[in-house]
mmCIF file with all atom_site columns, C-alpha atoms and ligand atoms in Angstrom:
data_model
loop_
_atom_site.group_PDB
_atom_site.id
_atom_site.type_symbol
_atom_site.label_atom_id
_atom_site.label_alt_id
_atom_site.label_comp_id
_atom_site.label_asym_id
_atom_site.label_entity_id
_atom_site.label_seq_id
_atom_site.pdbx_PDB_ins_code
_atom_site.Cartn_x
_atom_site.Cartn_y
_atom_site.Cartn_z
_atom_site.occupancy
_atom_site.B_iso_or_equiv
_atom_site.pdbx_formal_charge
_atom_site.auth_seq_id
_atom_site.auth_comp_id
_atom_site.auth_asym_id
_atom_site.auth_atom_id
_atom_site.pdbx_PDB_model_num
ATOM   1  C  CA  . MET A 1 1  ? -75.049 -21.277 28.101  1.00 58.00 ? 17 MET A CA  1
ATOM   2  C  CA  . SER A 1 2  ? -71.795 -21.055 26.243  1.00 62.00 ? 18 SER A CA  1
ATOM   3  C  CA  . GLN A 1 3  ? -70.005 -18.358 25.590  1.00 69.00 ? 19 GLN A CA  1
ATOM   4  C  CA  . THR A 1 4  ? -67.145 -17.740 22.654  1.00 71.00 ? 20 THR A CA  1
ATOM   5  C  CA  . THR A 1 5  ? -64.219 -15.311 22.336  1.00 75.00 ? 21 THR A CA  1
ATOM   6  C  CA  . ALA A 1 6  ? -62.829 -13.930 19.574  1.00 81.00 ? 22 ALA A CA  1
ATOM   7  C  CA  . ALA A 1 7  ? -59.536 -15.651 18.632  1.00 85.00 ? 23 ALA A CA  1
ATOM   8  C  CA  . ALA A 1 8  ? -56.837 -12.663 19.747  1.00 86.00 ? 24 ALA A CA  1
ATOM   9  C  CA  . PRO A 1 9  ? -54.899 -12.133 16.219  1.00 88.00 ? 25 PRO A CA  1
ATOM   10 C  CA  . THR A 1 10 ? -51.321 -13.152 16.603  1.00 90.00 ? 26 THR A CA  1
ATOM   11 C  CA  . VAL A 1 11 ? -48.429 -10.606 15.120  1.00 91.00 ? 27 VAL A CA  1
ATOM   12 C  CA  . GLU A 1 12 ? -45.448 -11.724 13.971  1.00 91.00 ? 28 GLU A CA  1
ATOM   13 C  CA  . VAL A 1 13 ? -42.598 -9.763  13.613  1.00 90.00 ? 29 VAL A CA  1
ATOM   14 C  CA  . PRO A 1 14 ? -40.422 -10.920 10.672  1.00 88.00 ? 30 PRO A CA  1
ATOM   15 C  CA  . SER A 1 15 ? -36.449 -11.584 10.878  1.00 91.00 ? 31 SER A CA  1
ATOM   16 C  CA  . ILE A 1 16 ? -34.503 -10.333 9.184   1.00 87.00 ? 32 ILE A CA  1
ATOM   17 C  CA  . PRO A 1 17 ? -30.768 -12.256 8.968   1.00 92.00 ? 33 PRO A CA  1
ATOM   18 C  CA  . LEU A 1 18 ? -27.195 -10.605 8.936   1.00 91.00 ? 34 LEU A CA  1
ATOM   19 C  CA  . ALA A 1 19 ? -26.236 -11.698 5.895   1.00 93.00 ? 35 ALA A CA  1
ATOM   20 C  CA  . GLU A 1 20 ? -29.460 -10.160 3.744   1.00 92.00 ? 36 GLU A CA  1
ATOM   21 C  CA  . LEU A 1 21 ? -29.060 -6.889  5.775   1.00 93.00 ? 37 LEU A CA  1
ATOM   22 C  CA  . ALA A 1 22 ? -25.439 -6.263  5.824   1.00 95.00 ? 38 ALA A CA  1
ATOM   23 C  CA  . PRO A 1 23 ? -25.372 -4.992  1.955   1.00 96.00 ? 39 PRO A CA  1
ATOM   24 C  CA  . TRP A 1 24 ? -28.016 -2.520  2.409   1.00 95.00 ? 40 TRP A CA  1
ATOM   25 C  CA  . ALA A 1 25 ? -26.293 -0.992  5.364   1.00 96.00 ? 41 ALA A CA  1
ATOM   26 C  CA  . LEU A 1 26 ? -23.244 -0.487  4.286   1.00 97.00 ? 42 LEU A CA  1
ATOM   27 C  CA  . PHE A 1 27 ? -24.695 0.659   1.209   1.00 98.00 ? 43 PHE A CA  1
ATOM   28 C  CA  . PHE A 1 28 ? -26.848 3.500   3.054   1.00 98.00 ? 44 PHE A CA  1
ATOM   29 C  CA  . GLY A 1 29 ? -23.776 3.877   5.066   1.00 98.00 ? 45 GLY A CA  1
ATOM   30 C  CA  . LEU A 1 30 ? -21.776 5.097   2.122   1.00 97.00 ? 46 LEU A CA  1
ATOM   31 C  CA  . LEU A 1 31 ? -24.155 7.549   0.866   1.00 96.00 ? 47 LEU A CA  1
ATOM   32 C  CA  . ALA A 1 32 ? -24.598 8.930   4.547   1.00 95.00 ? 48 ALA A CA  1
ATOM   33 C  CA  . VAL A 1 33 ? -20.917 9.358   4.457   1.00 94.00 ? 49 VAL A CA  1
ATOM   34 C  CA  . LEU A 1 34 ? -21.012 11.173  0.950   1.00 90.00 ? 50 LEU A CA  1
ATOM   35 C  CA  . ALA A 1 35 ? -23.014 13.383  1.975   1.00 88.00 ? 51 ALA A CA  1
ATOM   36 C  CA  . ILE A 1 36 ? -21.391 14.376  5.483   1.00 88.00 ? 52 ILE A CA  1
ATOM   37 C  CA  . VAL A 1 37 ? -18.615 14.935  3.095   1.00 86.00 ? 53 VAL A CA  1
ATOM   38 C  CA  . PHE A 1 38 ? -20.450 17.022  1.008   1.00 84.00 ? 54 PHE A CA  1
ATOM   39 C  CA  . VAL A 1 39 ? -22.426 19.283  3.419   1.00 85.00 ? 55 VAL A CA  1
ATOM   40 C  CA  . SER A 1 40 ? -18.762 19.502  5.870   1.00 84.00 ? 56 SER A CA  1
ATOM   41 C  CA  . ALA A 1 41 ? -15.938 19.180  3.232   1.00 82.00 ? 57 ALA A CA  1
ATOM   42 C  CA  . ASP A 1 42 ? -17.089 20.725  0.012   1.00 76.00 ? 58 ASP A CA  1
ATOM   43 C  CA  . GLN A 1 43 ? -15.889 24.610  -0.092  1.00 74.00 ? 59 GLN A CA  1
ATOM   44 C  CA  . GLY A 1 44 ? -15.913 25.212  -3.675  1.00 62.00 ? 60 GLY A CA  1
ATOM   45 C  CA  . ALA A 1 45 ? -12.019 24.949  -3.526  1.00 61.00 ? 61 ALA A CA  1
ATOM   46 C  CA  . PHE A 1 46 ? -12.062 21.256  -3.759  1.00 67.00 ? 62 PHE A CA  1
ATOM   47 C  CA  . SER A 1 47 ? -15.204 19.865  -5.168  1.00 70.00 ? 63 SER A CA  1
ATOM   48 C  CA  . ILE A 1 48 ? -15.862 17.067  -6.924  1.00 72.00 ? 64 ILE A CA  1
ATOM   49 C  CA  . PRO A 1 49 ? -17.666 18.883  -9.803  1.00 71.00 ? 65 PRO A CA  1
ATOM   50 C  CA  . SER A 1 50 ? -15.699 22.080  -10.282 1.00 73.00 ? 66 SER A CA  1
ATOM   51 C  CA  . GLY A 1 51 ? -17.498 25.090  -8.402  1.00 75.00 ? 67 GLY A CA  1
ATOM   52 C  CA  . ASN A 1 52 ? -19.955 25.975  -5.975  1.00 78.00 ? 68 ASN A CA  1
ATOM   53 C  CA  . ALA A 1 53 ? -23.116 24.678  -6.727  1.00 81.00 ? 69 ALA A CA  1
ATOM   54 C  CA  . ILE A 1 54 ? -22.638 22.158  -3.753  1.00 82.00 ? 70 ILE A CA  1
ATOM   55 C  CA  . HIS A 1 55 ? -21.847 24.342  -1.324  1.00 84.00 ? 71 HIS A CA  1
ATOM   56 C  CA  . GLU A 1 56 ? -24.764 26.552  -2.411  1.00 84.00 ? 72 GLU A CA  1
ATOM   57 C  CA  . TRP A 1 57 ? -27.361 23.447  -2.218  1.00 85.00 ? 73 TRP A CA  1
ATOM   58 C  CA  . VAL A 1 58 ? -25.991 22.197  1.348   1.00 87.00 ? 74 VAL A CA  1
ATOM   59 C  CA  . HIS A 1 59 ? -25.394 25.538  2.695   1.00 89.00 ? 75 HIS A CA  1
ATOM   60 C  CA  . ASP A 1 60 ? -27.980 25.629  5.213   1.00 90.00 ? 76 ASP A CA  1
ATOM   61 C  CA  . GLY A 1 61 ? -27.523 22.333  6.338   1.00 88.00 ? 77 GLY A CA  1
ATOM   62 C  CA  . ARG A 1 62 ? -24.023 23.184  6.915   1.00 88.00 ? 78 ARG A CA  1
ATOM   63 C  CA  . HIS A 1 63 ? -25.119 25.753  8.888   1.00 91.00 ? 79 HIS A CA  1
ATOM   64 C  CA  . LEU A 1 64 ? -27.497 23.855  10.799  1.00 92.00 ? 80 LEU A CA  1
ATOM   65 C  CA  . LEU A 1 65 ? -24.595 20.948  11.464  1.00 89.00 ? 81 LEU A CA  1
ATOM   66 C  CA  . GLY A 1 66 ? -22.115 23.959  12.927  1.00 90.00 ? 82 GLY A CA  1
ATOM   67 C  CA  . TYR A 1 67 ? -19.519 23.356  10.463  1.00 86.00 ? 83 TYR A CA  1
ATOM   68 C  CA  . PRO A 1 68 ? -17.101 26.642  9.882   1.00 84.00 ? 84 PRO A CA  1
ATOM   69 C  CA  . CYS A 1 69 ? -18.817 28.226  6.684   1.00 82.00 ? 85 CYS A CA  1
ATOM   70 C  CA  . HIS A 1 70 ? -18.119 32.333  6.367   1.00 79.00 ? 86 HIS A CA  1
HETATM 71 ZN ZN1 . LIG B 2 .  ? -22.478 29.695  5.195   1.00 77.32 ? 15 LIG B ZN1 1
#
């Protein structure tokens, strides 16, 4: 009597070289810094686009993160 066993599937985790990952990490890091600047520092008095639009759009996030507002 012979018994056959199914081969277990092998899973390979792809490795990503750091040289390919670094530009994307820098890009998304800069986007994150830009988002934090808009949430934390945009008060309407100094705004990249003038006016209160950005401040109003990120207002709830500002309170959620504990930045002083009003
Ligand atoms: Zn507020």
